[in-house]
PDB file of C-alpha atoms in Angstrom:
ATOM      1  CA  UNK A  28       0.000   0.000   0.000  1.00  0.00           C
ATOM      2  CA  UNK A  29       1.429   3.371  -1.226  1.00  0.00           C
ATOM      3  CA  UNK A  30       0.938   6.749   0.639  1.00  0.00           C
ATOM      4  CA  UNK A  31      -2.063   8.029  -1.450  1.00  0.00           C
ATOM      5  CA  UNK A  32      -3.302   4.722  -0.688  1.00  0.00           C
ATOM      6  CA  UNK A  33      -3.011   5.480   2.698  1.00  0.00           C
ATOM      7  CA  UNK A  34      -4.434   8.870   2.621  1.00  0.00           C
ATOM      8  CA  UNK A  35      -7.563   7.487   0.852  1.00  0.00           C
ATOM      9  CA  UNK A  36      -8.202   5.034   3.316  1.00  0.00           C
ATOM     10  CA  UNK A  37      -8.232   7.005   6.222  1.00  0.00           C
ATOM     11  CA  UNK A  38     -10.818   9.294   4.566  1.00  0.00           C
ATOM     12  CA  UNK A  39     -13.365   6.433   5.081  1.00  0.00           C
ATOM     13  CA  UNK A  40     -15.375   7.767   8.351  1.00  0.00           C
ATOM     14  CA  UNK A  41     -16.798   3.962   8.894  1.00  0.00           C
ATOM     15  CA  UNK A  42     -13.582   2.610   8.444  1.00  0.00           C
ATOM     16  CA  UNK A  43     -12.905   1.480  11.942  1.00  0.00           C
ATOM     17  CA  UNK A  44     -17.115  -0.129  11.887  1.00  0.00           C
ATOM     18  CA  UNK A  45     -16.214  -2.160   8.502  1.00  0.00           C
ATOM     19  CA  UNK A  46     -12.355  -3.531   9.402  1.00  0.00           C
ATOM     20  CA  UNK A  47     -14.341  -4.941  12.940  1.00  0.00           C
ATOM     21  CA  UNK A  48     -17.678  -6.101  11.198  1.00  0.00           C
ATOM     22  CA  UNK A  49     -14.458  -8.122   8.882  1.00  0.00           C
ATOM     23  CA  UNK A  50     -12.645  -9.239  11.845  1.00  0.00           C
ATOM     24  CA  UNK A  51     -15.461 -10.463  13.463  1.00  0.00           C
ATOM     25  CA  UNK A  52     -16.994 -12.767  10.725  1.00  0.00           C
ATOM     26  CA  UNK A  53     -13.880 -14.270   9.396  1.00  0.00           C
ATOM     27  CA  UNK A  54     -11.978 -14.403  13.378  1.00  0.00           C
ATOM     28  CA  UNK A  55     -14.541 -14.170  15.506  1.00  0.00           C
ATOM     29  CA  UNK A  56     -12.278 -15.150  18.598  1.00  0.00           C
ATOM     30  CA  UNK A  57      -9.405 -12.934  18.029  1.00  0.00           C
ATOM     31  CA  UNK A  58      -9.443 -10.186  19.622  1.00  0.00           C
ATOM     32  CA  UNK A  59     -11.060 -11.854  23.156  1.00  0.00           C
ATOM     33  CA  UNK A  60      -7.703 -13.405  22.768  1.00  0.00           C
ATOM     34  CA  UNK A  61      -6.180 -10.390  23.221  1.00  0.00           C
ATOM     35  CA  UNK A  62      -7.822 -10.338  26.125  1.00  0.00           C
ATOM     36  CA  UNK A  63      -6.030 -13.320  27.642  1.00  0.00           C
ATOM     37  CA  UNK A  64      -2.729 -12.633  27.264  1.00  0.00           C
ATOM     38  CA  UNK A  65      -0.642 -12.196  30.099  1.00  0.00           C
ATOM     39  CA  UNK A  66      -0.535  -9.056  31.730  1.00  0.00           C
ATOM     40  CA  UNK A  67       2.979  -8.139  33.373  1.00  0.00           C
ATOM     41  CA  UNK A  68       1.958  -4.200  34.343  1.00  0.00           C
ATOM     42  CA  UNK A  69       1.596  -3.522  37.700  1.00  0.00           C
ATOM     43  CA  UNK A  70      -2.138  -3.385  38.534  1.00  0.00           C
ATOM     44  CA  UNK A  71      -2.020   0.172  40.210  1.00  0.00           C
ATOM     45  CA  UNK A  72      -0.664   1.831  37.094  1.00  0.00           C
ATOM     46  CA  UNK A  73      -3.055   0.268  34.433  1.00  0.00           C
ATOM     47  CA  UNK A  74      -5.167   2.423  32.871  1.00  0.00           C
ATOM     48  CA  UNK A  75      -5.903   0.824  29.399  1.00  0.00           C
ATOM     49  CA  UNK A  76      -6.630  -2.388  28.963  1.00  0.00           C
ATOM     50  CA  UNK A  77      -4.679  -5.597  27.264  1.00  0.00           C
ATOM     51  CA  UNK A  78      -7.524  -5.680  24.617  1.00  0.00           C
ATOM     52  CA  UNK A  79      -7.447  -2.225  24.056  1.00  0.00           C
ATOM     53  CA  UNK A  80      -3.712  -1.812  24.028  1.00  0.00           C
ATOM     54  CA  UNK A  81      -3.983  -5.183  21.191  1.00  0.00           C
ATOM     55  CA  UNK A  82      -6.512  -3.707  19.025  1.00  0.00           C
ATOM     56  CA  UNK A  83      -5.234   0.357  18.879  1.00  0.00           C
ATOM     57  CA  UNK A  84      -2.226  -1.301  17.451  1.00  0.00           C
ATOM     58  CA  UNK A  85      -3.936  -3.633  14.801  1.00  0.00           C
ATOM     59  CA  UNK A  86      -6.399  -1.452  13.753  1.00  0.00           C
ATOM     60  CA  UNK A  87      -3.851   1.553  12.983  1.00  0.00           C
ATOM     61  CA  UNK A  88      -1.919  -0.996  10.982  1.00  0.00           C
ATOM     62  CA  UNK A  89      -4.952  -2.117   9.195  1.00  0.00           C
ATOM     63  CA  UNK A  90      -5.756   1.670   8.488  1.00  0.00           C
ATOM     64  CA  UNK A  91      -2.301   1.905   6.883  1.00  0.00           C
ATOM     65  CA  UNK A  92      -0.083   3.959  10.216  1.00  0.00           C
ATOM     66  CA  UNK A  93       2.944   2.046   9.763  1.00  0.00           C
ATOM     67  CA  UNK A  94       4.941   3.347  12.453  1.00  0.00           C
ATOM     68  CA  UNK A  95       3.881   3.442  16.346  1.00  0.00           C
ATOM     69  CA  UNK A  96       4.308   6.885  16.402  1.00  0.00           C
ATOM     70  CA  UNK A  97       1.642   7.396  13.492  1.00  0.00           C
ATOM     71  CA  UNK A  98      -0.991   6.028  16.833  1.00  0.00           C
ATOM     72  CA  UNK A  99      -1.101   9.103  18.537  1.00  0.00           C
ATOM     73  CA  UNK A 100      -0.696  11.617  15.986  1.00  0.00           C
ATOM     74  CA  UNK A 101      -4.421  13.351  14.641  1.00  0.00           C
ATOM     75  CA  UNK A 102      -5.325  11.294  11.700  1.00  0.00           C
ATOM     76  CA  UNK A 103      -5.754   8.425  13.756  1.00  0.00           C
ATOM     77  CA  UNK A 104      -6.572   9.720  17.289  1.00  0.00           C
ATOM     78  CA  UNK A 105      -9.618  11.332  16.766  1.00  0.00           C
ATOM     79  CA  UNK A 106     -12.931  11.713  18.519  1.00  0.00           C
ATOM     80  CA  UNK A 107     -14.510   9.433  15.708  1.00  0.00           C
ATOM     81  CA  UNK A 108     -11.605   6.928  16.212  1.00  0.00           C
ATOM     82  CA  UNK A 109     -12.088   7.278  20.406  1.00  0.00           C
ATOM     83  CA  UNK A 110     -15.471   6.481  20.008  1.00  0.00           C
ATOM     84  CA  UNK A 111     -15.080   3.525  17.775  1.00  0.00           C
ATOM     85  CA  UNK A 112     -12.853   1.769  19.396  1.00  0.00           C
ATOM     86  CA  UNK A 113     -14.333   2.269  23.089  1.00  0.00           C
ATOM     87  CA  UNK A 114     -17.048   0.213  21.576  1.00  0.00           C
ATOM     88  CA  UNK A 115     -14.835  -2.585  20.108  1.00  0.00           C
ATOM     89  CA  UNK A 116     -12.880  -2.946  23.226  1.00  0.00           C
ATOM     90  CA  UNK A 117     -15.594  -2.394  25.679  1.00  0.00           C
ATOM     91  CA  UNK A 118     -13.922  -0.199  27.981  1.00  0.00           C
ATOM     92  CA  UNK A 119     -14.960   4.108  27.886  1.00  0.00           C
ATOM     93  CA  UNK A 120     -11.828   5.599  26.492  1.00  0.00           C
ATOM     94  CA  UNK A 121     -11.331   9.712  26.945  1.00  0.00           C
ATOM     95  CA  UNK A 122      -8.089   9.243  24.622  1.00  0.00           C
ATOM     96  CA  UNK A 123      -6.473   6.476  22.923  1.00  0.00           C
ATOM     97  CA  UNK A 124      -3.121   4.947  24.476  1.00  0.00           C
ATOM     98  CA  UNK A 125      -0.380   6.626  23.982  1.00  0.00           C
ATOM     99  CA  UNK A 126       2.238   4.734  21.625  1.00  0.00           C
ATOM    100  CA  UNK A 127       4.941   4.424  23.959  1.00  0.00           C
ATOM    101  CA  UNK A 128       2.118   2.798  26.696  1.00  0.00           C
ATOM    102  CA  UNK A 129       1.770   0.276  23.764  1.00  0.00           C
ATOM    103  CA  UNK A 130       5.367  -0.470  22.417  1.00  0.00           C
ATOM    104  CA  UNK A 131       6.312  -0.793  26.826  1.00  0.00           C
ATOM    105  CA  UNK A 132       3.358  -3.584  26.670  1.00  0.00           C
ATOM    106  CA  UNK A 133       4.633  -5.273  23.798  1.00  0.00           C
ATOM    107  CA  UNK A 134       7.784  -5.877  25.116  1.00  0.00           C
ATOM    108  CA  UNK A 135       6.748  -7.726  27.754  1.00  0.00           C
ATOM    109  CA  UNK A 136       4.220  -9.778  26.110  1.00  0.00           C
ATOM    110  CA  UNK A 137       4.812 -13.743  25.932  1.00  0.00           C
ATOM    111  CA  UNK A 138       6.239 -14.691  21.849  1.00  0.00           C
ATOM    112  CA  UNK A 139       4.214 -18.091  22.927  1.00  0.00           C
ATOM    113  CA  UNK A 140       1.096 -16.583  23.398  1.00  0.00           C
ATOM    114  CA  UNK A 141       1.069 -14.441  20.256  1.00  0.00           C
ATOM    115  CA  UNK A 142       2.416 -17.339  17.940  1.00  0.00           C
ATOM    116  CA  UNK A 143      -0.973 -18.955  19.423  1.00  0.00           C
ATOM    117  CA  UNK A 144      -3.154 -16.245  18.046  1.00  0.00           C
ATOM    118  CA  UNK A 145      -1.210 -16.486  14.552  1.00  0.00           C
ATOM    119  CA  UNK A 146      -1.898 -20.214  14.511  1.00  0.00           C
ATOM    120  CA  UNK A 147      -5.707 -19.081  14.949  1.00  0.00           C
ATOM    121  CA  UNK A 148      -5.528 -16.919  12.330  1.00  0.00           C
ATOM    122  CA  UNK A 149      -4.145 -18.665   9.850  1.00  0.00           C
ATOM    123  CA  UNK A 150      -5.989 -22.276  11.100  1.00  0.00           C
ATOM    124  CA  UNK A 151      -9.353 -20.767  10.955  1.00  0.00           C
ATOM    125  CA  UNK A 152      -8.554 -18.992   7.161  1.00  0.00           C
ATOM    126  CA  UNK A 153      -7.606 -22.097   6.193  1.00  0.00           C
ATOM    127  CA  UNK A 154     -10.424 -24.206   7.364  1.00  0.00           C
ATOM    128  CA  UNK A 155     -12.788 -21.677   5.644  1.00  0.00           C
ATOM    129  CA  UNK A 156     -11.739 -23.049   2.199  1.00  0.00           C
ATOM    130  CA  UNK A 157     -11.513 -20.049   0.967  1.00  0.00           C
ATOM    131  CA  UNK A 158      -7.704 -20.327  -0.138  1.00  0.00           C
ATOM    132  CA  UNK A 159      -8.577 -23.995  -1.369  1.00  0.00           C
ATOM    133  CA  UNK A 160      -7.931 -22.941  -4.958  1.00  0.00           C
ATOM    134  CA  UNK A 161      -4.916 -21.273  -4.402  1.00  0.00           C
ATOM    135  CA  UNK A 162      -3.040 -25.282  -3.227  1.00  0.00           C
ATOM    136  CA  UNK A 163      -0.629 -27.045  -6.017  1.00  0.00           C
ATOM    137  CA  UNK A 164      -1.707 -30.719  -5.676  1.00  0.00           C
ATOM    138  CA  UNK A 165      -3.159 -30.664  -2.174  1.00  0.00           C
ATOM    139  CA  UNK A 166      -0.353 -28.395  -1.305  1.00  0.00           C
ATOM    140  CA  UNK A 167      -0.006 -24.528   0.586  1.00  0.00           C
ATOM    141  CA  UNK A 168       3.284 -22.478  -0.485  1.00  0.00           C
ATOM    142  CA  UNK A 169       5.418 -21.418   2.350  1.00  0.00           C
ATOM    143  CA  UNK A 170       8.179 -18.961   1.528  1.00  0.00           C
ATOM    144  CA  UNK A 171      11.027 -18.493   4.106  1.00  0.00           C
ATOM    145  CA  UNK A 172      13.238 -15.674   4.244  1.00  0.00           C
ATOM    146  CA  UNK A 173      15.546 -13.271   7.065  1.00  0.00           C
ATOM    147  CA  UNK A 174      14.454  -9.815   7.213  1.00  0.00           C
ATOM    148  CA  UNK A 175      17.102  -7.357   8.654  1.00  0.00           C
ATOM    149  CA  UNK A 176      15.164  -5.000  11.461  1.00  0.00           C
ATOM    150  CA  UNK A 177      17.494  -2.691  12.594  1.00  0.00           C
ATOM    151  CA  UNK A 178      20.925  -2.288  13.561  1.00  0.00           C
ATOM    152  CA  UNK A 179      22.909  -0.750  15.791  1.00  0.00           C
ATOM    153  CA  UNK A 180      26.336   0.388  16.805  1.00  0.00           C
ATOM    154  CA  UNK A 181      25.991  -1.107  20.912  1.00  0.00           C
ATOM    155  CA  UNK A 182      24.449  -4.158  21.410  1.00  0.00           C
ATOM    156  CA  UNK A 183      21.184  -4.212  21.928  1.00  0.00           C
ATOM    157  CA  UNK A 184      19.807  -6.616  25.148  1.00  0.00           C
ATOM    158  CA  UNK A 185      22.844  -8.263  24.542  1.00  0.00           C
ATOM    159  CA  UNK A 186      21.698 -11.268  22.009  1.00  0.00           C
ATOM    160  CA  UNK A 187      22.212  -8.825  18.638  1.00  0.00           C
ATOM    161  CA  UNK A 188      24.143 -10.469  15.660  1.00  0.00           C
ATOM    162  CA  UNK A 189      27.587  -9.014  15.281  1.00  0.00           C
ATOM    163  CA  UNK A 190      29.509  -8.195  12.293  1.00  0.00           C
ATOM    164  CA  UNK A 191      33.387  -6.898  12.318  1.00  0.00           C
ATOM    165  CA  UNK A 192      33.928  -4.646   9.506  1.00  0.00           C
ATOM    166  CA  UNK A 193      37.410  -4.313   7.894  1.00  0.00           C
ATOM    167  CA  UNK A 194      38.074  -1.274   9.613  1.00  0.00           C
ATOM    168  CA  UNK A 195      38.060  -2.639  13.258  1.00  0.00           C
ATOM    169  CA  UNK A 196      34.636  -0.910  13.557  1.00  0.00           C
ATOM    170  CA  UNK A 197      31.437  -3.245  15.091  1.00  0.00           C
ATOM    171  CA  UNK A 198      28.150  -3.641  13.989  1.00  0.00           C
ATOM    172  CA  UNK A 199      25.034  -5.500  15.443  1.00  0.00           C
ATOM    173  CA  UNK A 200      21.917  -6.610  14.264  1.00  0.00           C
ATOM    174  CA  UNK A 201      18.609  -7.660  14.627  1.00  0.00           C
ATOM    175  CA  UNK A 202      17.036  -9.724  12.283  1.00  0.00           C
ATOM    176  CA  UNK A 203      13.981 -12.479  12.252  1.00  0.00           C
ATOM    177  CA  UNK A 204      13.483 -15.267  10.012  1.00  0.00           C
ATOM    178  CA  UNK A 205       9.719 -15.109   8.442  1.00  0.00           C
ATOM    179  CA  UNK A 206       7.699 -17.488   7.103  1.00  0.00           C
ATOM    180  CA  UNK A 207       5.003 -16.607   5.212  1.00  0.00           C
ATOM    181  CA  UNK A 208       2.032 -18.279   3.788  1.00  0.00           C
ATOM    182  CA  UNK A 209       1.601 -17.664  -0.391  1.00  0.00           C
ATOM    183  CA  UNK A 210      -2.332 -17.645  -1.098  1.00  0.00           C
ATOM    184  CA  UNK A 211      -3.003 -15.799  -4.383  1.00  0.00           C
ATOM    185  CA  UNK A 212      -1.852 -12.440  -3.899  1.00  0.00           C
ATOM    186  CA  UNK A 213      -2.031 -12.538  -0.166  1.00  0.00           C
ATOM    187  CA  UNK A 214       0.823 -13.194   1.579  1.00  0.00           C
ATOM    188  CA  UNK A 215       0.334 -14.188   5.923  1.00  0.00           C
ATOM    189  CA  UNK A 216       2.378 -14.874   8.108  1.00  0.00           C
ATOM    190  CA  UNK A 217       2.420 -18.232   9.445  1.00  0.00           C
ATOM    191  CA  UNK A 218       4.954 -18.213  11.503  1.00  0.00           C
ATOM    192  CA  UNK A 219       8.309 -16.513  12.806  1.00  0.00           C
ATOM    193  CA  UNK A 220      11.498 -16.710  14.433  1.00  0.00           C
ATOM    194  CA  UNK A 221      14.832 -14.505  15.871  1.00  0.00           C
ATOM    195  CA  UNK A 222      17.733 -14.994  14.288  1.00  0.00           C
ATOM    196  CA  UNK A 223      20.248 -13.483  17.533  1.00  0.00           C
ATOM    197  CA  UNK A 224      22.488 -14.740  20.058  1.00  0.00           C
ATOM    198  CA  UNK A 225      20.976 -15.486  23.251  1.00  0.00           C
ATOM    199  CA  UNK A 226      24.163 -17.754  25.013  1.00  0.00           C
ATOM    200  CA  UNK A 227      27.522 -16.537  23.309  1.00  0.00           C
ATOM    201  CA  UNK A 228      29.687 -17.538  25.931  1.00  0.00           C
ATOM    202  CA  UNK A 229      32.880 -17.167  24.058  1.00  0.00           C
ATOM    203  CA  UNK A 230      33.745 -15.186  20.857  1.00  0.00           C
ATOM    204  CA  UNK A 231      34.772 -18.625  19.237  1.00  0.00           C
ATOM    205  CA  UNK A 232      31.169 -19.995  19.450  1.00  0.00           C
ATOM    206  CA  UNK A 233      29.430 -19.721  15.985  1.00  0.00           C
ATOM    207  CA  UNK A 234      26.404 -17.260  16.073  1.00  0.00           C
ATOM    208  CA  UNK A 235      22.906 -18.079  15.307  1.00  0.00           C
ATOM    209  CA  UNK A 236      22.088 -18.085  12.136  1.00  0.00           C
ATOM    210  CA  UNK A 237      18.715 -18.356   9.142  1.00  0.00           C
ATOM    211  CA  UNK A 238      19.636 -22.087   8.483  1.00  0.00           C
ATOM    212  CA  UNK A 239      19.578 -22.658  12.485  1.00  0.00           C
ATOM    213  CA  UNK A 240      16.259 -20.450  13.489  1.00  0.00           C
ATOM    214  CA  UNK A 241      14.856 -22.533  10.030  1.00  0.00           C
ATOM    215  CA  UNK A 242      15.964 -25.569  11.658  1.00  0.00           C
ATOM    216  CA  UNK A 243      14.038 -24.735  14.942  1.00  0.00           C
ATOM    217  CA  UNK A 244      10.934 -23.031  13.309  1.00  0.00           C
ATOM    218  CA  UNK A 245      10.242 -25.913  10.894  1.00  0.00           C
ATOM    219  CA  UNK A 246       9.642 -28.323  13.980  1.00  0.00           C
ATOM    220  CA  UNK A 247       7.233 -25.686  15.381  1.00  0.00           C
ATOM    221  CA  UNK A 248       5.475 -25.898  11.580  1.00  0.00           C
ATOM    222  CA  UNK A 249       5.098 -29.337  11.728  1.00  0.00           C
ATOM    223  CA  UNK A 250       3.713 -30.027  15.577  1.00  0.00           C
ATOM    224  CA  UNK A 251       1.558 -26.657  14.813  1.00  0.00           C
ATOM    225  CA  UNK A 252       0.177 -28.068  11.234  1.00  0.00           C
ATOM    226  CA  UNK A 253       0.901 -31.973  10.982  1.00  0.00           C
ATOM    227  CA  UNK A 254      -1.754 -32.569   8.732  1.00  0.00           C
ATOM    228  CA  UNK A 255      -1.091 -29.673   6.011  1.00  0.00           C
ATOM    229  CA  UNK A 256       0.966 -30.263   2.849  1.00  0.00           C
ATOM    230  CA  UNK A 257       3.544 -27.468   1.843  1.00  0.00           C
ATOM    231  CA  UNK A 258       5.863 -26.478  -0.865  1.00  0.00           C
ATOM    232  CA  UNK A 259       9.266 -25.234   1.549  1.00  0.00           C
ATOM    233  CA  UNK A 260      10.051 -22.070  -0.698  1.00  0.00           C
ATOM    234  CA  UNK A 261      14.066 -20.153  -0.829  1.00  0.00           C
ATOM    235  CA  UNK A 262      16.901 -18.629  -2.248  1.00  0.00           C
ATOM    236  CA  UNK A 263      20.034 -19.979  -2.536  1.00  0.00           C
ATOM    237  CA  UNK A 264      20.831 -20.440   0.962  1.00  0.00           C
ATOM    238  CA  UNK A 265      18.321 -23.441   1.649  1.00  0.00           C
ATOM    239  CA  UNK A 266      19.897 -24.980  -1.246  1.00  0.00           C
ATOM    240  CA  UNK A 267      21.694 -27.632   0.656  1.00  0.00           C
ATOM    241  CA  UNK A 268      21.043 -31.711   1.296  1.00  0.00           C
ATOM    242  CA  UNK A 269      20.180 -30.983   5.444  1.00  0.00           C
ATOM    243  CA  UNK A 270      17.595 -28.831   4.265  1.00  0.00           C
ATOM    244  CA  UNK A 271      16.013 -31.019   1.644  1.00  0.00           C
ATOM    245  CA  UNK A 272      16.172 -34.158   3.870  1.00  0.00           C
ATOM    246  CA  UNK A 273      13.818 -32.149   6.461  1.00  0.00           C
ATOM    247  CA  UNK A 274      11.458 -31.520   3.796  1.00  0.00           C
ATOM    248  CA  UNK A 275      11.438 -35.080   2.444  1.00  0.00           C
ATOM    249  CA  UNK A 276      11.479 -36.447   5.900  1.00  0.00           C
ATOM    250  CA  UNK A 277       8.241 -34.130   6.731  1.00  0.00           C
ATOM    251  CA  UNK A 278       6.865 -35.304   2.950  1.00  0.00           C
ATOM    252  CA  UNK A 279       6.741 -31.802   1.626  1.00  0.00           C
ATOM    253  CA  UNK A 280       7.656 -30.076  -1.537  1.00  0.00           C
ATOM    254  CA  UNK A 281      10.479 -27.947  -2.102  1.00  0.00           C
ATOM    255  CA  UNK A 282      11.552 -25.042  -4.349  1.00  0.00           C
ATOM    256  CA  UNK A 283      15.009 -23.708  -4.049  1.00  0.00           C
ATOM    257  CA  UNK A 284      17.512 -20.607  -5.954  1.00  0.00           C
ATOM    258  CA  UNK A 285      20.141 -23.059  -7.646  1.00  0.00           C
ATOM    259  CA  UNK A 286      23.206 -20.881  -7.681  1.00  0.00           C
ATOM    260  CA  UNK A 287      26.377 -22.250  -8.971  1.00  0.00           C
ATOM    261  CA  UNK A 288      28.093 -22.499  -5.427  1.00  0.00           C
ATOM    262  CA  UNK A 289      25.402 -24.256  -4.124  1.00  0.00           C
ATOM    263  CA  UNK A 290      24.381 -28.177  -4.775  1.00  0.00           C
ATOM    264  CA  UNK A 291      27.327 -28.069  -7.630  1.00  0.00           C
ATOM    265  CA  UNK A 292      26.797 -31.613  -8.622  1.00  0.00           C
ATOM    266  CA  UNK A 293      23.291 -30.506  -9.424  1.00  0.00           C
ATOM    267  CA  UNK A 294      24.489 -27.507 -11.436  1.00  0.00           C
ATOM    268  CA  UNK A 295      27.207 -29.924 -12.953  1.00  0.00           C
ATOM    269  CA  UNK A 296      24.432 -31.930 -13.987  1.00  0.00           C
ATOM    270  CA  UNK A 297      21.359 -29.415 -15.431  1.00  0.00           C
ATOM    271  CA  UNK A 298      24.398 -27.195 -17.492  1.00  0.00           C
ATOM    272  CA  UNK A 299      25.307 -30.626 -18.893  1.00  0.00           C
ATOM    273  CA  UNK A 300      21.961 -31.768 -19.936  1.00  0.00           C
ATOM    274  CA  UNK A 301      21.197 -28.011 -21.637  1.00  0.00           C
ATOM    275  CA  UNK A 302      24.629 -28.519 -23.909  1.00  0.00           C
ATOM    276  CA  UNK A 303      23.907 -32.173 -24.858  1.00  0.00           C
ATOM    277  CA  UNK A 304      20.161 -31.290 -25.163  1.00  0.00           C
ATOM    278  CA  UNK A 305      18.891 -33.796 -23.204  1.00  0.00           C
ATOM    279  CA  UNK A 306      16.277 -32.226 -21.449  1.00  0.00           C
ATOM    280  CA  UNK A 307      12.800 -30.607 -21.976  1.00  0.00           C
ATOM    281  CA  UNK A 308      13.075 -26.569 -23.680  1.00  0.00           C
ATOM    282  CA  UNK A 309       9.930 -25.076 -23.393  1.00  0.00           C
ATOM    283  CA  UNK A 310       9.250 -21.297 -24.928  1.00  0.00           C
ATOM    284  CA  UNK A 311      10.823 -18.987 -22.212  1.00  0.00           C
ATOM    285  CA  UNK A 312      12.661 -22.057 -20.054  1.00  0.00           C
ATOM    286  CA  UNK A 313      14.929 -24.789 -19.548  1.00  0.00           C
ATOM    287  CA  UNK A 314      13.739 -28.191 -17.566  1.00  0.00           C
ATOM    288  CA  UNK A 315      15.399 -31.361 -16.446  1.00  0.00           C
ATOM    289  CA  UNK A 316      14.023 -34.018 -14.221  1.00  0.00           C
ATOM    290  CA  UNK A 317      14.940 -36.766 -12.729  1.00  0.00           C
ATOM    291  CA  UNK A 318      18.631 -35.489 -11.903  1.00  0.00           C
ATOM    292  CA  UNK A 319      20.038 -38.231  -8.544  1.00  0.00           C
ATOM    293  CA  UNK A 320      21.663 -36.258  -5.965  1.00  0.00           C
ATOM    294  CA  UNK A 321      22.836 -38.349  -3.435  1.00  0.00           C
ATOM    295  CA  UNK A 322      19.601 -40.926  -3.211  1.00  0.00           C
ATOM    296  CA  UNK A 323      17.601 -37.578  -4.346  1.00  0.00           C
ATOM    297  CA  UNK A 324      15.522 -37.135  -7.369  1.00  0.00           C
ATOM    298  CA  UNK A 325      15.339 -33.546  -8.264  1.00  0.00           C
ATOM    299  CA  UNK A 326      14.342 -31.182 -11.431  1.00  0.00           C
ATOM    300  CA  UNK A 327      15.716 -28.079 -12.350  1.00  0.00           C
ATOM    301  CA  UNK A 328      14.574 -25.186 -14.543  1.00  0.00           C
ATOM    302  CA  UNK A 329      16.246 -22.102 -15.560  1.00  0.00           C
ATOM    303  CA  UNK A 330      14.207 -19.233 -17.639  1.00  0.00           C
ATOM    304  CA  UNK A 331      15.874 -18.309 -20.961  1.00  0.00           C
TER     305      UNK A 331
END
């Protein structure tokens, strides 16, 4: 969504009504889950809420406010807005909280309990049927990738990655590994993970890294959703034989970036096949099957 997008949105008075009359028929337990979460505030010094504090935040992100700052500026705090969401969240709100109130909150709040409330969201979508026609032979796409959040030049509660930089200069860095649910073109997230270094003892000991938080998240994926087929989407970097003996030993599907320093037998292989011509050229693409890897049957494509 683009800024003019944005602006356009927010011009809709009802806005607030239609995203919760949504919300309610498609998830109608979500936001009393919100509710339940675990409230680590003292109780003298709460004035708002765990629902409220919950749904200010997802229904300025819904209305486009990207950053938490965007929550208390005008466009969104308004008397309109106030009123809206007092109803919503059943508690009579004079002003909205403020968005440091909210960011403290969330920093407190238990990862378990809000990976629950993304399993309901994406359990209940999917047992609507309603992204049936979106599956490739019984199957859902998952695409993994690391997303860089920030970085710094200290190191942030202590668990940030590092890099050393030529120069003798230090650099850390926070970054999660996201996996996200391909349905058409809507993209959820199904499920997430850190990527930082909780127990370096030692500057010897190897930091965490995407293939380890993949390693732990895909066991979460498969307790969470042991009945559901997926196609385990990546670049390059997933392109290696631990990695495809997870997905074959869950029964899953796999599509992975073939570079030509990763899998090189493979590469050897599919470049060989296109100069002796012994494999199937479609209009815009190259395709091989049937290339053995190590007790591993495998095609390759490459677009011409």
């Amino acid at each position: 969504m683009n800024r003019k997008q944005r602006r356009e949105l927010r011009k809709n008075k009802d806005l607030i009504k239609e995203l919760y009359s949504i919300i309610n028929k498609y998830l109608p337990d979500l936001l009393n889950m919100f509710s339940n979460l675990t409230d680590g505030r003292n109780e003298s010094y709460i004035t708002y809420e765990m629902k409220t504090i919950c749904v200010t935040r997802l229904f300025s992100l819904l209305c486009g406010l990207t950053t938490m700052t965007d929550i208390s500026s005008d466009t969104f705090n308004t008397d309109n807005c106030i009123k809206n969401l007092s109803k919503i969240c059943g508690q009579d709100l004079r002003e909205l909280p403020y968005w440091e109130t909210i960011q403290d909150v969330f920093v407190n709040i238990n990862i378990n309990e809000l990976r629950n409330i993304q399993k309901y969201i994406v359990k209940t979508l999917i047992r609507s049927k309603m992204f049936d026609k979106f599956k490739y032979n019984g199957a859902f796409q998952l695409v993994f990738d690391g997303t860089g959040l920030s970085n710094h030049d200290y190191n942030l509660n202590n668990n940030c990655l590092i890099r050393k930089h030529k120069d003798g200069k230090v650099s850390y860095y926070k970054y999660v590994l996201e996996c996200k649910l391909v349905v058409g073109n809507i993209i959820i997230s199904l499920d997430s993970e850190f990527i930082e270094n909780e127990k370096m003892l030692t500057e010897k000991q190897k930091q965490d890294c995407e293939i380890k938080a993949f390693k732990r998240m895909i066991k979460r994926i498969k307790k969470n959703y042991p009945k559901y087929k997926f196609i385990i989407t990546g670049d390059a970097l997933y392109a290696v034989e631990p990695i495809i003996e997870i997905c074959e030993k869950n029964k899953w599907n796999y599509i992975f970036n073939l570079k030509p320093d990763r899998l090189k037998e493979i590469n050897s292989t599919f470049e060989g096949n296109i100069l002796c011509f012994n494999e199937v050229k479609h209009q815009n693409y190259y395709l091989s099957t049937n290339i053995n890897y190590r007790n591993h049957i495998l095609s390759a494509f490459k677009y011409i």
